[in-house]
PDB file of C-alpha atoms and ligand atoms in Angstrom:
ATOM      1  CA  UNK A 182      13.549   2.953 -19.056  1.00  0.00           C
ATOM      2  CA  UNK A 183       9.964   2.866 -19.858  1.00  0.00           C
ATOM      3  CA  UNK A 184       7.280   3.823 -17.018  1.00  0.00           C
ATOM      4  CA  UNK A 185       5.208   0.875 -18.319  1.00  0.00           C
ATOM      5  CA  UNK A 186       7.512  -1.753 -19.332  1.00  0.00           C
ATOM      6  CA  UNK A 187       4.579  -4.257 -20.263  1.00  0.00           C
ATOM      7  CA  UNK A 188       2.864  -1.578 -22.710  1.00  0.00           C
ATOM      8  CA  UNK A 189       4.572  -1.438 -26.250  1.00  0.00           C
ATOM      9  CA  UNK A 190       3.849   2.075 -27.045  1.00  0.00           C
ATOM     10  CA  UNK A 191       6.956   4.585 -26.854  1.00  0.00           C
ATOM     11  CA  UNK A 192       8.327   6.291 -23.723  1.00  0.00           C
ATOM     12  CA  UNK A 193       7.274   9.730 -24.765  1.00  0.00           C
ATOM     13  CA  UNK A 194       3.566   8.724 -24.939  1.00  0.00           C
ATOM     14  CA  UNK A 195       3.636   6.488 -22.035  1.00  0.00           C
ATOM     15  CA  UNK A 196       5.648   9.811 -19.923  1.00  0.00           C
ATOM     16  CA  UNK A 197       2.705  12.080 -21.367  1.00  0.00           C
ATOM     17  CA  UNK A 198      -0.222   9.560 -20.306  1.00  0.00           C
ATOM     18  CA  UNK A 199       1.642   9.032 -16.534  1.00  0.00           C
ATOM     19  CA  UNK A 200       1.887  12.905 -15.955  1.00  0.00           C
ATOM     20  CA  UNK A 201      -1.395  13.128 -16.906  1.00  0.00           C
ATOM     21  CA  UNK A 202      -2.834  10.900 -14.928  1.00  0.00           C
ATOM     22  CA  UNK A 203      -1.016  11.629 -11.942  1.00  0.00           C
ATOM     23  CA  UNK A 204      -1.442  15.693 -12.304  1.00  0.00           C
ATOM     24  CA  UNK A 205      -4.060  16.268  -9.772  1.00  0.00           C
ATOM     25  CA  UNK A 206      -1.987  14.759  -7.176  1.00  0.00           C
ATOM     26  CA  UNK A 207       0.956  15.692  -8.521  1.00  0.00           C
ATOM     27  CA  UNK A 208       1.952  18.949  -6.444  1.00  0.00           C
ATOM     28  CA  UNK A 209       0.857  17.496  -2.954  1.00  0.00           C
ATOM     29  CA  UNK A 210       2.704  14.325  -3.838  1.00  0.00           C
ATOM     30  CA  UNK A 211       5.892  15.831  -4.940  1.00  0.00           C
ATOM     31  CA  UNK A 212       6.005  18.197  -1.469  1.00  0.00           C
ATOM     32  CA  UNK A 213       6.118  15.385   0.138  1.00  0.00           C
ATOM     33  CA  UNK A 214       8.354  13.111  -1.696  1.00  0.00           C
ATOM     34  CA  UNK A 215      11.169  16.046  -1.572  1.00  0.00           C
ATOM     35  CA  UNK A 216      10.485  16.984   2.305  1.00  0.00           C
ATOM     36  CA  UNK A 217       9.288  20.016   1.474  1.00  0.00           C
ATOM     37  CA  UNK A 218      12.410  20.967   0.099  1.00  0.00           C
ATOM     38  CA  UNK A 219      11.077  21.557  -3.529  1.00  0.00           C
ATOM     39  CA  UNK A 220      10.397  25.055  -2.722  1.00  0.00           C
ATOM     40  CA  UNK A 221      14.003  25.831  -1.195  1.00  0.00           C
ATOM     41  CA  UNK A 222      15.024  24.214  -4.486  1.00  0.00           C
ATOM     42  CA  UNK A 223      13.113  26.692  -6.943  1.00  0.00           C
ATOM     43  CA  UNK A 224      14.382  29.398  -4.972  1.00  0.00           C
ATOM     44  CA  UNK A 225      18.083  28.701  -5.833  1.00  0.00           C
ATOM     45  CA  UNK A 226      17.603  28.287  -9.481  1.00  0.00           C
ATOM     46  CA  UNK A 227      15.609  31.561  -9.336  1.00  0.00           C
ATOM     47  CA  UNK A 228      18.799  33.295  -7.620  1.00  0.00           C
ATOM     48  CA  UNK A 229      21.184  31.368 -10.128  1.00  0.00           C
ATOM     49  CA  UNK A 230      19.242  32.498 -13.227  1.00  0.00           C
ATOM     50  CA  UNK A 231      18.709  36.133 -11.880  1.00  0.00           C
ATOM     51  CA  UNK A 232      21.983  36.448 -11.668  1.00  0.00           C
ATOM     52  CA  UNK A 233      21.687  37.019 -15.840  1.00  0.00           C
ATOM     53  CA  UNK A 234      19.440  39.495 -15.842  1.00  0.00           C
ATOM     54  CA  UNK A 235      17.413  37.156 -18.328  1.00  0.00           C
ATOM     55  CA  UNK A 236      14.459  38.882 -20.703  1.00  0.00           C
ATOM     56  CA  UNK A 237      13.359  35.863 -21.817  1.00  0.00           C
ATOM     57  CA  UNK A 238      13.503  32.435 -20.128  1.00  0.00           C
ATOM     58  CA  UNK A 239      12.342  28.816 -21.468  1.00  0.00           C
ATOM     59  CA  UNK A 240      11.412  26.059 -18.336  1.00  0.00           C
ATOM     60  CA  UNK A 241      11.105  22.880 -20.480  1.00  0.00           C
ATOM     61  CA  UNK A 242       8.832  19.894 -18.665  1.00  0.00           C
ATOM     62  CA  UNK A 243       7.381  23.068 -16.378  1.00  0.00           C
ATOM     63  CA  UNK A 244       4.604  20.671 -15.945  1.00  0.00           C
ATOM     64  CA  UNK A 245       2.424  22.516 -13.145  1.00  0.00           C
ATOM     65  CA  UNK A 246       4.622  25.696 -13.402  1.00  0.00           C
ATOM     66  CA  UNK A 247       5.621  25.931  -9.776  1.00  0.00           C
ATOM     67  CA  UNK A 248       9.270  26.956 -11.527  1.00  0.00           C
ATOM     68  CA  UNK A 249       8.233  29.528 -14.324  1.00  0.00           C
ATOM     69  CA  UNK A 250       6.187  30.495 -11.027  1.00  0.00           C
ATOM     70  CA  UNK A 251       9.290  31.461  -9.099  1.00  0.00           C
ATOM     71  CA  UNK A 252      11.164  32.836 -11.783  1.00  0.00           C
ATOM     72  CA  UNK A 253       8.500  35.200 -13.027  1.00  0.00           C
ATOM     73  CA  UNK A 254      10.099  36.982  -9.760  1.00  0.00           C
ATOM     74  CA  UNK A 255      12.693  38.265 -11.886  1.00  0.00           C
ATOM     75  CA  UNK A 256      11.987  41.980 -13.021  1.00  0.00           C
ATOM     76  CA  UNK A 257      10.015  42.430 -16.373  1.00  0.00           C
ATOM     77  CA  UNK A 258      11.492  38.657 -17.274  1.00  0.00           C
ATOM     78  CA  UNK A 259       9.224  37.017 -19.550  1.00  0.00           C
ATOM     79  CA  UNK A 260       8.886  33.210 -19.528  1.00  0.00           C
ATOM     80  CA  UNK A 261       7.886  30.066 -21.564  1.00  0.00           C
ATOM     81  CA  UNK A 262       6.798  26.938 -20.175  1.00  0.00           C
ATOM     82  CA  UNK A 263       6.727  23.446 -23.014  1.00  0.00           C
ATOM     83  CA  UNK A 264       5.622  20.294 -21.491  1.00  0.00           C
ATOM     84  CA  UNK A 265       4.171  17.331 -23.089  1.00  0.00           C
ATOM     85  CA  UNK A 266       1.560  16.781 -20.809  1.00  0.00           C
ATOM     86  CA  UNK A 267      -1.789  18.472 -21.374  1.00  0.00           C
ATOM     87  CA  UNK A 268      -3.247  18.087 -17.839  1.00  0.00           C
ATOM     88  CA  UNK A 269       0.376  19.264 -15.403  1.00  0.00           C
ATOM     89  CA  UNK A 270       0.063  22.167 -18.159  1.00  0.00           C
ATOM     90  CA  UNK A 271      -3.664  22.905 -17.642  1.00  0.00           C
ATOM     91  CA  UNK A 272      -3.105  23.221 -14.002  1.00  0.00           C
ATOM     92  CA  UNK A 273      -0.398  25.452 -14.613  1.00  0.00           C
ATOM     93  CA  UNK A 274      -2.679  27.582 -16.291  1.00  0.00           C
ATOM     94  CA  UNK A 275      -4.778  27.797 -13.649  1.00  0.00           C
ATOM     95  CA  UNK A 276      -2.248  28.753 -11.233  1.00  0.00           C
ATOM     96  CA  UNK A 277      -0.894  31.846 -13.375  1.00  0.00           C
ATOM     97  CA  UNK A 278      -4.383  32.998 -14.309  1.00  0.00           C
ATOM     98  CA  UNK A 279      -5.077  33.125 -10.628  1.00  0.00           C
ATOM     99  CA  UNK A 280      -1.911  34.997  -9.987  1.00  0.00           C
ATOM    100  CA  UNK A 281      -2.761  37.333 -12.891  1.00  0.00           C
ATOM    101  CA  UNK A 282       0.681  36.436 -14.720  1.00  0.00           C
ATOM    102  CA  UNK A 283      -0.446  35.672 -18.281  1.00  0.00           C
ATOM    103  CA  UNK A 284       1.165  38.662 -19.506  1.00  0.00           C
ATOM    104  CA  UNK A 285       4.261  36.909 -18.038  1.00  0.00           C
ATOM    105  CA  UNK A 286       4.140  33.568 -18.466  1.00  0.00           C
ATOM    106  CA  UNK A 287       2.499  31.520 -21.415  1.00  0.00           C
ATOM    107  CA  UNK A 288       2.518  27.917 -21.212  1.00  0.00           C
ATOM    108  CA  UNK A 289       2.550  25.673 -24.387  1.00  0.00           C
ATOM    109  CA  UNK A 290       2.116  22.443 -25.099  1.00  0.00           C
ATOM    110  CA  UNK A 291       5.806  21.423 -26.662  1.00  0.00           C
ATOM    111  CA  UNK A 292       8.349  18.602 -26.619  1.00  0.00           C
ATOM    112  CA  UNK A 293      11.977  19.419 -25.410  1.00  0.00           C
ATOM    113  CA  UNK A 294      13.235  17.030 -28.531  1.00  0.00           C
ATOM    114  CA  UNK A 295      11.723  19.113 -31.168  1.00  0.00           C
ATOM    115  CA  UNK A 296      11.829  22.891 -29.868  1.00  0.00           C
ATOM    116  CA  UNK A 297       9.529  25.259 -31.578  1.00  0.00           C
ATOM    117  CA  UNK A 298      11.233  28.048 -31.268  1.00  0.00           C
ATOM    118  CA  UNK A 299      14.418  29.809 -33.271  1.00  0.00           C
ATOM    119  CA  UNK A 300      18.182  29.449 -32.154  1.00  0.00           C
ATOM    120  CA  UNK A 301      19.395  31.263 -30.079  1.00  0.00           C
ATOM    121  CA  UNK A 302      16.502  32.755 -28.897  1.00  0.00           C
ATOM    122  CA  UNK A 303      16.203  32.207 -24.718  1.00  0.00           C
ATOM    123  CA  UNK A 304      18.907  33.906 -21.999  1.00  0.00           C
ATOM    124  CA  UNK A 305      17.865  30.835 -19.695  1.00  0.00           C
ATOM    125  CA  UNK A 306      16.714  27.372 -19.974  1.00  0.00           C
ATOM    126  CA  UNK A 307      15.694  25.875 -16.983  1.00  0.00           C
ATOM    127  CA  UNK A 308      14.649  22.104 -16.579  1.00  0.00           C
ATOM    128  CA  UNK A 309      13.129  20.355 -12.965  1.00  0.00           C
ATOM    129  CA  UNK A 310      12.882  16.990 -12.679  1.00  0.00           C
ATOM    130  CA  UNK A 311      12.733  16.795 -16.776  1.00  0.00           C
ATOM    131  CA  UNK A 312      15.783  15.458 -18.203  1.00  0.00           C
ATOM    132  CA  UNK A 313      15.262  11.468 -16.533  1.00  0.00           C
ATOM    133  CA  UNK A 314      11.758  11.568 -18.446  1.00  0.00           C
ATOM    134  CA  UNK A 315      13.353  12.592 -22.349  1.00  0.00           C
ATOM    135  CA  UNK A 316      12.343   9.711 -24.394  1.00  0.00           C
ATOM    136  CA  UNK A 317      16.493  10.718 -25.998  1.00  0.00           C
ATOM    137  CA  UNK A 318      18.727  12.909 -23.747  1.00  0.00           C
ATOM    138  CA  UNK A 319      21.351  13.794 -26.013  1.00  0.00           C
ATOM    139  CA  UNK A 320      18.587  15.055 -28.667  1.00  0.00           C
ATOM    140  CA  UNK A 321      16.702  17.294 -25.493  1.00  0.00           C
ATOM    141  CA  UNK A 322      20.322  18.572 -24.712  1.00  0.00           C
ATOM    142  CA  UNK A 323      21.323  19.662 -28.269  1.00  0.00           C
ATOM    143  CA  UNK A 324      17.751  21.018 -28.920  1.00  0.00           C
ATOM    144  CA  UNK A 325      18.175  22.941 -25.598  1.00  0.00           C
ATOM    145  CA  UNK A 326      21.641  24.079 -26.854  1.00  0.00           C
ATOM    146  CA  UNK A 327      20.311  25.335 -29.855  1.00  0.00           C
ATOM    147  CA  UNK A 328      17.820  27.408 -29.161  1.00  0.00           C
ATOM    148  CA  UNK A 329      19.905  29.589 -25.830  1.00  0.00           C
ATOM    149  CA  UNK A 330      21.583  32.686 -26.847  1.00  0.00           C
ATOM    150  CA  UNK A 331      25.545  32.466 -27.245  1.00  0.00           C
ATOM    151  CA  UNK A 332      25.458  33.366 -23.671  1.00  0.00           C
ATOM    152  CA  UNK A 333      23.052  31.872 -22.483  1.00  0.00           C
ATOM    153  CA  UNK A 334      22.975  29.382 -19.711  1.00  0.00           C
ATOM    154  CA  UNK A 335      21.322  25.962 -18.928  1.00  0.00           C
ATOM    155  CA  UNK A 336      19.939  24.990 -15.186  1.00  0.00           C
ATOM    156  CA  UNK A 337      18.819  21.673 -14.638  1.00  0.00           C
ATOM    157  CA  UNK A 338      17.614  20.168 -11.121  1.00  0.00           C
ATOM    158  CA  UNK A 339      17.146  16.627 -11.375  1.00  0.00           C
ATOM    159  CA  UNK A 340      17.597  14.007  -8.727  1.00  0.00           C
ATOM    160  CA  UNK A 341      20.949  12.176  -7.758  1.00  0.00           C
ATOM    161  CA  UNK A 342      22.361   9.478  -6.069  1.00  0.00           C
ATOM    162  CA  UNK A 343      24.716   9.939  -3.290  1.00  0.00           C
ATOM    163  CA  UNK A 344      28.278   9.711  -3.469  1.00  0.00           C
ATOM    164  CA  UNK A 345      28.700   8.326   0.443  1.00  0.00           C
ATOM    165  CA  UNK A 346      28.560   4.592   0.452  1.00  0.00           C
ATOM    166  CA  UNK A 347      26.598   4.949   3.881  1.00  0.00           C
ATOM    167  CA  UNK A 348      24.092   7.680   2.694  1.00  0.00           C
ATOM    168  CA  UNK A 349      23.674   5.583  -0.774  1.00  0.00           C
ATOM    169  CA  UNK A 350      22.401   3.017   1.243  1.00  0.00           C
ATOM    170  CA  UNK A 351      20.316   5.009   3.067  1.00  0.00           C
ATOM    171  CA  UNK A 352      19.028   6.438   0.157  1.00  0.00           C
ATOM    172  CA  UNK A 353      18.031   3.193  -1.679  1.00  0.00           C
ATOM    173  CA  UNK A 354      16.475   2.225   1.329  1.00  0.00           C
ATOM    174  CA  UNK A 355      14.409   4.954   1.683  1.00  0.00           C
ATOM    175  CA  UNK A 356      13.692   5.476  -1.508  1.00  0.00           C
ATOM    176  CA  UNK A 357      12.784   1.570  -2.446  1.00  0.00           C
ATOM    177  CA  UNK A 358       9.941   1.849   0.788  1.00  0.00           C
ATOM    178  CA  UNK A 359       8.901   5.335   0.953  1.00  0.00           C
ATOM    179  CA  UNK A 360       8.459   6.694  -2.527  1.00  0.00           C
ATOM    180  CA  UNK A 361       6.376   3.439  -3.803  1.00  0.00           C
ATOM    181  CA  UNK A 362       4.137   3.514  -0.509  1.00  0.00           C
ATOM    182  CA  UNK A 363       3.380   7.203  -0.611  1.00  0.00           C
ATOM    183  CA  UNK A 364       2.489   6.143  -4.127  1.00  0.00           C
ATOM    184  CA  UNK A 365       0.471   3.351  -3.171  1.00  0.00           C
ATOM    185  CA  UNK A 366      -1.216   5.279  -0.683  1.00  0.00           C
ATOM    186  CA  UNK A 367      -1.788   8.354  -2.359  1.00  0.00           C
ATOM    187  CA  UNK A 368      -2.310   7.641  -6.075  1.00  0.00           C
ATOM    188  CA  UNK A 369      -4.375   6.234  -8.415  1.00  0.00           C
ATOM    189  CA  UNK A 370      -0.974   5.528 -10.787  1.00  0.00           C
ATOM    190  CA  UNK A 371       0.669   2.872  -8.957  1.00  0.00           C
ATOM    191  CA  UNK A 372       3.131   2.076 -11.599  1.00  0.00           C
ATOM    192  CA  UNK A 373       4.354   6.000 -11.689  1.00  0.00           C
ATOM    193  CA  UNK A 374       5.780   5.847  -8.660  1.00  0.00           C
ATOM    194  CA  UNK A 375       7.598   2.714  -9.236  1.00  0.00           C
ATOM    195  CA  UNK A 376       8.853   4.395 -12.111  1.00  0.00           C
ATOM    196  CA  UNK A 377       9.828   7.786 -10.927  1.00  0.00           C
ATOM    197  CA  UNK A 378      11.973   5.748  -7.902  1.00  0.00           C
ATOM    198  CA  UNK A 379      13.449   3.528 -10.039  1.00  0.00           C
ATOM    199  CA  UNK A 380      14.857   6.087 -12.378  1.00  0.00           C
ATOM    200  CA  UNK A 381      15.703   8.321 -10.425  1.00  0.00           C
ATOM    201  CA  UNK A 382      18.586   5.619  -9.242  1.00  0.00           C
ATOM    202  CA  UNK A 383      19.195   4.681 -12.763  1.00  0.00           C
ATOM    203  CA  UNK A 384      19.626   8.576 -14.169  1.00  0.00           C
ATOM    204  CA  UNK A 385      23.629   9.121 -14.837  1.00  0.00           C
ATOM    205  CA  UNK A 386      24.549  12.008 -11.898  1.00  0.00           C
ATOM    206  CA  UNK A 387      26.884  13.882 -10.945  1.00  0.00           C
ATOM    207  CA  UNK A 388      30.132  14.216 -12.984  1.00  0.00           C
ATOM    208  CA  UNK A 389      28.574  11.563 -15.074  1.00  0.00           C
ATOM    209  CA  UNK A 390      26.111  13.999 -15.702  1.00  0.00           C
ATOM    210  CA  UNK A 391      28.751  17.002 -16.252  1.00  0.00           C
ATOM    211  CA  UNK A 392      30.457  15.295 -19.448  1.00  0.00           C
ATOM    212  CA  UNK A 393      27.034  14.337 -20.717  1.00  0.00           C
ATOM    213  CA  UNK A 394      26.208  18.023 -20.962  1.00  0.00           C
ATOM    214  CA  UNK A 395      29.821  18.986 -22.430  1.00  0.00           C
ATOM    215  CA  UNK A 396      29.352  16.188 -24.939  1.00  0.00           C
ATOM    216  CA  UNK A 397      26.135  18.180 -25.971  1.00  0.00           C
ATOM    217  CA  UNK A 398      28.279  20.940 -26.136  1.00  0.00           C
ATOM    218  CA  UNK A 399      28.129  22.958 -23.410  1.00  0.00           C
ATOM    219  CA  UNK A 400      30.817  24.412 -21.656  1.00  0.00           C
ATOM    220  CA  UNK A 401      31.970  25.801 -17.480  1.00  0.00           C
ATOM    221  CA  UNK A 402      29.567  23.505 -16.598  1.00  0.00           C
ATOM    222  CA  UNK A 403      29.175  22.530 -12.828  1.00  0.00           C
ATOM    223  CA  UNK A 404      26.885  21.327 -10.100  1.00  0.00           C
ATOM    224  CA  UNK A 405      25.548  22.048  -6.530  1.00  0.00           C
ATOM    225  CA  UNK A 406      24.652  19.274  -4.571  1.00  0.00           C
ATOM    226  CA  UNK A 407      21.718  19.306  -2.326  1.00  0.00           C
ATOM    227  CA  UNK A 408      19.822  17.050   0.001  1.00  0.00           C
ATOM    228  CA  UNK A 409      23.018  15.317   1.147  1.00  0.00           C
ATOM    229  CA  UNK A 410      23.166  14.317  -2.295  1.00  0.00           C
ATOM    230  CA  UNK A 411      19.765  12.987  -3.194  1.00  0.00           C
ATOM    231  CA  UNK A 412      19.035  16.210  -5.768  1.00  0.00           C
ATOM    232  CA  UNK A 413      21.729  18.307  -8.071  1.00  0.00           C
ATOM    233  CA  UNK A 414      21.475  21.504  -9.299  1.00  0.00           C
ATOM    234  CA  UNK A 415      23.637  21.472 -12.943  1.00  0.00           C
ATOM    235  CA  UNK A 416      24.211  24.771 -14.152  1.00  0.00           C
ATOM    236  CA  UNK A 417      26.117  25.184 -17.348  1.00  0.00           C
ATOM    237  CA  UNK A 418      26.514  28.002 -20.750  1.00  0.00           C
ATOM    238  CA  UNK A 419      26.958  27.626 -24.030  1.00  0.00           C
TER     239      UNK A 419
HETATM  240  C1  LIG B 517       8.488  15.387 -12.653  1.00  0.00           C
HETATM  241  S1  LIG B 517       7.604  16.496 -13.695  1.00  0.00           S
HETATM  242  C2  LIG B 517       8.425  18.011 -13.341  1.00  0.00           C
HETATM  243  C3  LIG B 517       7.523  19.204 -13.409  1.00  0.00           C
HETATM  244  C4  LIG B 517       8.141  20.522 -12.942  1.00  0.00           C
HETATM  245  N1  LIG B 517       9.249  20.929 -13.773  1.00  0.00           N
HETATM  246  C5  LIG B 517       8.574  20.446 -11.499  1.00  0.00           C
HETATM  247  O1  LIG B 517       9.743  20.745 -11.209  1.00  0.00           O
HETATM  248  O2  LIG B 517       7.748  20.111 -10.647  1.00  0.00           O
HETATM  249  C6  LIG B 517       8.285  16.057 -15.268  1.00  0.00           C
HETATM  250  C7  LIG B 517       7.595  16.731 -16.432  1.00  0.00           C
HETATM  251  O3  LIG B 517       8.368  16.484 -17.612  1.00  0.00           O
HETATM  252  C8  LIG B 517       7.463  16.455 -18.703  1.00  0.00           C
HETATM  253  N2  LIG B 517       8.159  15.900 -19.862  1.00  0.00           N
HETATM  254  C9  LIG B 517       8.680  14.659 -20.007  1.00  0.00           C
HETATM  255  N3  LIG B 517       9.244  14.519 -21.216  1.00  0.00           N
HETATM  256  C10 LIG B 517       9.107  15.712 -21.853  1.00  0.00           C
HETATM  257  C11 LIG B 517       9.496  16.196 -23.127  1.00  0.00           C
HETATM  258  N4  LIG B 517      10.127  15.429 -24.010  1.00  0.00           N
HETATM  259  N5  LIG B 517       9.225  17.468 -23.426  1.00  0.00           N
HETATM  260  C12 LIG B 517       8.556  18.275 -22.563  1.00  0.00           C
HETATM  261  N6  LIG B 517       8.146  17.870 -21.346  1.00  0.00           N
HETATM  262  C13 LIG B 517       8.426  16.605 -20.989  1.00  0.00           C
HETATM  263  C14 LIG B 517       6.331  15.626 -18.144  1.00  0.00           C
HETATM  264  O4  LIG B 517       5.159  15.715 -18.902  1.00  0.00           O
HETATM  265  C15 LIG B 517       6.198  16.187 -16.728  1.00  0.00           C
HETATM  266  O5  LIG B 517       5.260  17.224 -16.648  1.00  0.00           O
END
């Protein structure tokens, strides 16, 4: 789905033009949308992917680069952030230059369906909150694929539906009123936060999600689920 389904252009230009407009806000907006949890959340896929001992990692749709961030906590670990949004990266940029990491972390503009970088080139790919913005999944996943090592592993956080019939409920509930009025109230984008609730319901989850990775290719793939559900970590290797 399209964040502006009465606009003809494609969903890659319309994602671009949403995260750029909502960039300023986006940070405050997303702390409070997750409960403050985002943090907790960045800190488990920095404890999954140290686990590697990664040299190099790639965080596709790092947008503001809270999660290159965290993972530049990894010892002499070198990371590259590719997002399609200009603005999210800009203030990236100014969060690493003010943490004097820009011998660490470089942030490029770059699309996750058309990598510009060799195979098998990155110990870790991490993705937060990407994968239910690609304009074509299955291309983002084999492009992602492609470019890890042979050993290399994938870590995706992305948000889910609950399983429970009585916490799915809840969930749609909360998510139908709270997400859009936080939106209304606190940005200029009304339509983004239609769009970010709505497809975060829609995004395949879950196992769903497991056998869309291993028909990408991957392999031991599996999930944690946090949030009672509401937000999955995927991990899985090539
Ligand atoms: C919800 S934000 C997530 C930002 C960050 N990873 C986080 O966890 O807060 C989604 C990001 O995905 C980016 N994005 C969407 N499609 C993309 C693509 N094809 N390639 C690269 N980035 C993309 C958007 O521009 C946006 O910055």
């Amino acid at each position: 789905m399209k964040p502006y389904k009465n606009i003809s252009s494609s969903k890659k230009v319309q994602v671009r033009n949403m995260f750029n407009s909502i960039s300023k806000e986006y940070d405050f907006l997303n702390k409070i949308m997750t409960f403050g949890n985002d943090a907790v959340w960045r800190k488990k896929i920095y404890s999954i992917a140290k686990e590697s001992s990664p040299e190099i990692i790639l965080d596709i749709a790092t947008g503001t680069a809270d999660i290159a961030l965290e993972l530049s906590n990894i010892k002499n670990v070198k990371i590259i952030g590719i997002d399609i949004s200009e603005k999210m990266l800009k203030i990236g940029d100014n969060k690493i230059l003010k943490r004097n990491l820009s011998s660490r972390i470089q942030l490029q503009k770059g699309d996750a369906e058309n990598i510009d970088y060799p195979e098998n080139y990155f110990d870790i790919v991490t993705i937060g909150f990407g994968v239910r913005n690609f304009e074509n999944l299955t291309i983002g996943l084999k492009e992602t694929y492609r470019v890890l090592k042979k050993t290399g592993k994938l870590i995706i956080l992305e948000t889910s539906v609950p399983n429970n019939t009585i916490l799915k409920l809840f969930y749609k509930i909360l998510s139908r009123t709270f997400i859009p009025t936080i939106g209304y109230l606190l940005s200029k984008d009304r339509t983004a936060y239609g769009y970010l609730q709505e497809s975060a319901e829609k995004f395949p989850c879950g196992k769903k999600f497991l056998s869309i990775l291993e028909q990408a290719g991957f392999k031991n793939t599996r999930l944690q689920v946090l949030m009672l559900g509401a937000t999955s970590i995927y991990i899985a290797e090539k």
